[in-house]
């Protein structure tokens, strides 16, 4: 054995051990592979961060993690750390630092429901293996984190910066490979609007309505308005099918078609040509009927009130 | 034949110069020589129109019909009634290069290219909504005041027919652009037609030219019905409606000097003609206001109708909304015997309007039969005077409103963030319960108003302290204000026997008292001498 | 109508009876009802004149805007303002600068006098007796002839408008072995859809290279929802065991309630919702209606996978698609 290469070799060994144990823990515990700090999650949701390993996690399905933090610390800044892929059609991988920061954020904001390692609890689903697109969609639309689990979370102000969201995505993605990568929407500018409009009519208008205003669905679900969605979120939603939305995988819609849809949603839907004036919320004839009766007939009845005699 | 005496029309002009009035007189004479119009026109000029504001409601409908005709003629200059497919090459980017029908193409171009076109199209659509809204409000006035009673049953029937034709006309117009939302509505209409027992399926195939969506002939067929057939019927029936109104003269609310034997108000010429002309301008103004600033039916956003495309939140215009609501809240029943099916959609969309409109039409006869009333009525009833009718009317209105609201179950569920299922169940039950509650409340309110007597809606009468000759004080209600006269007997309500002069004095006194109360609260009987005099009378 | 039928009388409205005189004999200057409502007619007149003048200016502005491109809001706003001004001015003219009234018109009973009725009856029956009563069979034949013509008219005005239904409602464009294609005409491979995905599909041949050539009736009848569900959850009805290979379920997209295309697929709850009247169907259980007005499940298309792995139809739908209709 060449002593010259000993540090590298030992690191390779450590990485191999970590990878194996990760794989093992993934198979047995549903992805409780720890990279850094381990958090105690108690039943009431309060958390205590512990820097030691082999801590029994109270009140969650998480199991004790069999890895010393010291071992992990060694690989913190190691150049050969292979992070998860984040983007479709690009080799960009999450850095170790992103994963670390992501875990801190995840611990603070997500772990009380989804478990320390995103493997889910009885309060919230397993996130492992869903892929970066899903996580980024839910967090970047402000739907997550959520204080109370409800049927369908609504869009809220986003709690994190773009970079922080990517950190969380990196952390969750680092738990297991696979899932849907963040769609590449660079081709949107060259996509055709008309194709997007046509695809929208067939695939999207059925739930989101033709103006993208959104509407209520059965069983308490609803199709949200598309007016605030960013291009990336539109593509992510199409590909991952959040909540009740069906998934449009590449076999259903090609990348080019998704780009057309993104273009139509961010242009035709979000900046519609309201040549006729105020669009009345874009919900169609019911609103028009109310305006016609209340303002139209109403104003004219008031006029009649003046023209005629009130006695 | 004596020559028409037009000296009054002519200015007594010493200089002998021809004036405008001279020209009018000459023109009038020219026509009268040929048509003999003087007497008839004078009688028409003398026709009295009651002044009450509620008599203007029908005019809203009349003038929106005028707007509909004028804007509609403009639209026919640009609209192409054809379902033949073509490629869109206009300026609206999301449609460019897609396959559209000639009808849709021309409507988009009319909206986005033709100068003034979008305004006219939107005014046309708003005028339609207002036309039917005004008919509904006018019909409520006629119903709740009993204006449909003998001898006006025929005009009531003409009115209901106008309403039905208006709804059909509106639906046809709504369907003409061939956009995604109206196409879905047309499909529902096919299903509704199919559900009519015995003839339904054949009828639907014939009208559409084959199985849905037909061979494309439905668009030109709807077009000719929309621009010729039904407008002609509407115009003719509006003519009949007005002719009957002139022949039978107006009804009027009871009041001072108003009897079964007269009509009190403003004569046609000049007062009413000016007012009504001005009102027509106001109707045009309000419709233009909506047409300018409230976007209606932006079909370019909706896209071309294709049989497999659909949008959520599709509703018909409001006047069809109650039928859509009825379709939604219908339980999933269907009756089948061998291959003979009475489909689900038959009950809410064929049976319900069939029953409703038939009840509307025969209502005057039902009421006359129940009340055994064969006399003529020219004085209106206030709604409270006929609590049963008012209650029935209020209940029916509520029923239709609930159905209309039910056509927006999804929109309501979305805005109120309630489960769609709960909203639907609410309407399934409430549509049948709330009308009864409203009817009961309306009945109760009528009775209470009757009990409150004629004090309701009048100014408060004060207690006046009187002093007799012997110095004894007693209180008495002040007489009613001269303009707060009783509705029913046409005479001021008398608490004292007063001559008109004294009555005037007392009124002034009462006004003084009122103003004092509002002001300093002092000297309620400023001049006891007058009062003494009154009490002796 | 006699002269006095319609004449304005000067009956005092508030009760004091004066003998009626017609409006022609009335001295307008003396009658209080001919006073104007306006307290200051001059001012009212000026205000009306101003409103008319502004309206005129606004119409000119409309012309200018028209030449400049006719913005809908500008044109409409100007038009609304102009017409409201005209309306207000005109109403004010009629209301404040006209005799304030009230006037009255007398009303006579609607029905004719007995004498008139008698004369009518005499004329109608008396003269008609000769022609009508004694020859009533002529009238009947005439009526029958016209009735038959009316019956005939139903042919050209109704019957000839379109074909009879015949068998059209009982079959669609799907046939045994029809390959499943997307709206773009692309064949659907068994690997194309992930679990939880759906698409609208047609039988091959219905989708043409150019949309201009497509048969709209076939498009409508054969539109089908292709859904891929997790195999474990599907409840298979008897006789349909082979209809859904690898979790692929194909249902007619036409709602059985009023015929709207159903395209609301709730992936999580595995429900299909009709956008028109909110009928809800259970995807996993043969598209049984579970809520709303739809009375029947969506017909299911029996699918199979061909040797190349593409989806094909085993046969056409085995029941009529779409809403119920009167059978024949």
GROMACS .gro file of N, CA, C and O in nm, chain B residues 4-42:
model
  156
  315UNK      N    1 -10.739   7.113  -4.304
  315UNK     CA    2 -10.687   7.105  -4.168
  315UNK      C    3 -10.659   7.245  -4.114
  315UNK      O    4 -10.600   7.327  -4.181
  316UNK      N    5 -10.709   7.269  -3.994
  316UNK     CA    6 -10.688   7.399  -3.934
  316UNK      C    7 -10.551   7.403  -3.867
  316UNK      O    8 -10.531   7.350  -3.759
  317UNK      N    9 -10.459   7.460  -3.937
  317UNK     CA   10 -10.325   7.459  -3.883
  317UNK      C   11 -10.281   7.600  -3.844
  317UNK      O   12 -10.163   7.626  -3.826
  318UNK      N   13 -10.378   7.687  -3.830
  318UNK     CA   14 -10.340   7.825  -3.798
  318UNK      C   15 -10.261   7.831  -3.668
  318UNK      O   16 -10.170   7.911  -3.654
  319UNK      N   17 -10.298   7.740  -3.575
  319UNK     CA   18 -10.230   7.745  -3.446
  319UNK      C   19 -10.084   7.702  -3.459
  319UNK      O   20 -10.000   7.737  -3.377
  320UNK      N   21 -10.060   7.617  -3.557
  320UNK     CA   22  -9.923   7.573  -3.575
  320UNK      C   23  -9.837   7.686  -3.630
  320UNK      O   24  -9.717   7.687  -3.614
  321UNK      N   25  -9.905   7.777  -3.703
  321UNK     CA   26  -9.829   7.883  -3.769
  321UNK      C   27  -9.808   7.999  -3.674
  321UNK      O   28  -9.897   8.037  -3.600
  322UNK      N   29  -9.692   8.052  -3.679
  322UNK     CA   30  -9.667   8.175  -3.604
  322UNK      C   31  -9.747   8.287  -3.668
  322UNK      O   32  -9.761   8.294  -3.790
  323UNK      N   33  -9.803   8.372  -3.584
  323UNK     CA   34  -9.867   8.491  -3.640
  323UNK      C   35  -9.754   8.586  -3.675
  323UNK      O   36  -9.703   8.660  -3.592
  324UNK      N   37  -9.714   8.575  -3.796
  324UNK     CA   38  -9.595   8.647  -3.836
  324UNK      C   39  -9.631   8.762  -3.929
  324UNK      O   40  -9.666   8.743  -4.045
  325UNK      N   41  -9.625   8.888  -3.878
  325UNK     CA   42  -9.669   9.001  -3.958
  325UNK      C   43  -9.586   9.020  -4.085
  325UNK      O   44  -9.638   9.064  -4.186
  326UNK      N   45  -9.462   8.985  -4.080
  326UNK     CA   46  -9.377   9.009  -4.196
  326UNK      C   47  -9.405   8.910  -4.308
  326UNK      O   48  -9.357   8.925  -4.420
  327UNK      N   49  -9.481   8.803  -4.276
  327UNK     CA   50  -9.515   8.707  -4.379
  327UNK      C   51  -9.399   8.620  -4.421
  327UNK      O   52  -9.402   8.552  -4.522
  328UNK      N   53  -9.292   8.619  -4.339
  328UNK     CA   54  -9.177   8.535  -4.374
  328UNK      C   55  -9.207   8.391  -4.339
  328UNK      O   56  -9.276   8.362  -4.242
  329UNK      N   57  -9.154   8.300  -4.415
  329UNK     CA   58  -9.175   8.158  -4.382
  329UNK      C   59  -9.091   8.120  -4.262
  329UNK      O   60  -8.970   8.144  -4.260
  330UNK      N   61  -9.154   8.062  -4.162
  330UNK     CA   62  -9.079   8.020  -4.044
  330UNK      C   63  -9.072   7.868  -4.043
  330UNK      O   64  -9.133   7.800  -4.125
  331UNK      N   65  -8.999   7.819  -3.947
  331UNK     CA   66  -8.989   7.673  -3.932
  331UNK      C   67  -9.127   7.615  -3.908
  331UNK      O   68  -9.164   7.512  -3.963
  332UNK      N   69  -9.203   7.685  -3.823
  332UNK     CA   70  -9.335   7.633  -3.793
  332UNK      C   71  -9.423   7.627  -3.917
  332UNK      O   72  -9.504   7.537  -3.933
  333UNK      N   73  -9.404   7.723  -4.005
  333UNK     CA   74  -9.478   7.718  -4.131
  333UNK      C   75  -9.444   7.591  -4.207
  333UNK      O   76  -9.532   7.524  -4.262
  334UNK      N   77  -9.320   7.560  -4.210
  334UNK     CA   78  -9.279   7.440  -4.284
  334UNK      C   79  -9.338   7.314  -4.221
  334UNK      O   80  -9.386   7.225  -4.290
  335UNK      N   81  -9.334   7.310  -4.087
  335UNK     CA   82  -9.393   7.193  -4.020
  335UNK      C   83  -9.541   7.185  -4.056
  335UNK      O   84  -9.593   7.079  -4.088
  336UNK      N   85  -9.605   7.302  -4.053
  336UNK     CA   86  -9.748   7.303  -4.082
  336UNK      C   87  -9.774   7.253  -4.223
  336UNK      O   88  -9.865   7.172  -4.246
  337UNK      N   89  -9.693   7.297  -4.315
  337UNK     CA   90  -9.713   7.253  -4.453
  337UNK      C   91  -9.691   7.103  -4.468
  337UNK      O   92  -9.767   7.034  -4.535
  338UNK      N   93  -9.586   7.054  -4.404
  338UNK     CA   94  -9.559   6.911  -4.411
  338UNK      C   95  -9.673   6.834  -4.350
  338UNK      O   96  -9.722   6.734  -4.407
  339UNK      N   97  -9.720   6.880  -4.234
  339UNK     CA   98  -9.830   6.812  -4.167
  339UNK      C   99  -9.952   6.810  -4.256
  339UNK      O  100 -10.020   6.707  -4.268
  340UNK      N  101  -9.974   6.922  -4.322
  340UNK     CA  102 -10.091   6.930  -4.409
  340UNK      C  103 -10.078   6.833  -4.526
  340UNK      O  104 -10.173   6.766  -4.565
  341UNK      N  105  -9.957   6.825  -4.580
  341UNK     CA  106  -9.932   6.735  -4.693
  341UNK      C  107  -9.968   6.591  -4.654
  341UNK      O  108 -10.038   6.521  -4.724
  342UNK      N  109  -9.920   6.552  -4.540
  342UNK     CA  110  -9.948   6.414  -4.497
  342UNK      C  111 -10.095   6.396  -4.463
  342UNK      O  112 -10.155   6.294  -4.494
  343UNK      N  113 -10.152   6.497  -4.398
  343UNK     CA  114 -10.292   6.481  -4.358
  343UNK      C  115 -10.383   6.473  -4.480
  343UNK      O  116 -10.482   6.398  -4.479
  344UNK      N  117 -10.348   6.544  -4.585
  344UNK     CA  118 -10.428   6.535  -4.707
  344UNK      C  119 -10.432   6.392  -4.759
  344UNK      O  120 -10.527   6.350  -4.821
  345UNK      N  121 -10.327   6.321  -4.735
  345UNK     CA  122 -10.319   6.184  -4.787
  345UNK      C  123 -10.358   6.077  -4.687
  345UNK      O  124 -10.402   5.969  -4.724
  346UNK      N  125 -10.335   6.103  -4.559
  346UNK     CA  126 -10.355   5.997  -4.459
  346UNK      C  127 -10.459   6.032  -4.353
  346UNK      O  128 -10.505   5.943  -4.281
  347UNK      N  129 -10.493   6.159  -4.338
  347UNK     CA  130 -10.590   6.197  -4.237
  347UNK      C  131 -10.546   6.161  -4.097
  347UNK      O  132 -10.611   6.086  -4.025
  348UNK      N  133 -10.431   6.214  -4.059
  348UNK     CA  134 -10.371   6.169  -3.934
  348UNK      C  135 -10.401   6.259  -3.814
  348UNK      O  136 -10.370   6.222  -3.702
  349UNK      N  137 -10.457   6.375  -3.841
  349UNK     CA  138 -10.462   6.475  -3.734
  349UNK      C  139 -10.528   6.423  -3.607
  349UNK      O  140 -10.473   6.433  -3.498
  350UNK      N  141 -10.645   6.364  -3.623
  350UNK     CA  142 -10.720   6.324  -3.504
  350UNK      C  143 -10.649   6.212  -3.429
  350UNK      O  144 -10.629   6.217  -3.308
  351UNK      N  145 -10.609   6.112  -3.505
  351UNK     CA  146 -10.543   5.998  -3.441
  351UNK      C  147 -10.417   6.042  -3.369
  351UNK      O  148 -10.390   6.000  -3.256
  352UNK      N  149 -10.341   6.130  -3.433
  352UNK     CA  150 -10.218   6.175  -3.371
  352UNK      C  151 -10.247   6.255  -3.245
  352UNK      O  152 -10.178   6.243  -3.145
  353UNK      N  153 -10.354   6.336  -3.252
  353UNK     CA  154 -10.387   6.413  -3.131
  353UNK      C  155 -10.423   6.318  -3.017
  353UNK      O  156 -10.377   6.334  -2.905
   0.00000   0.00000   0.00000
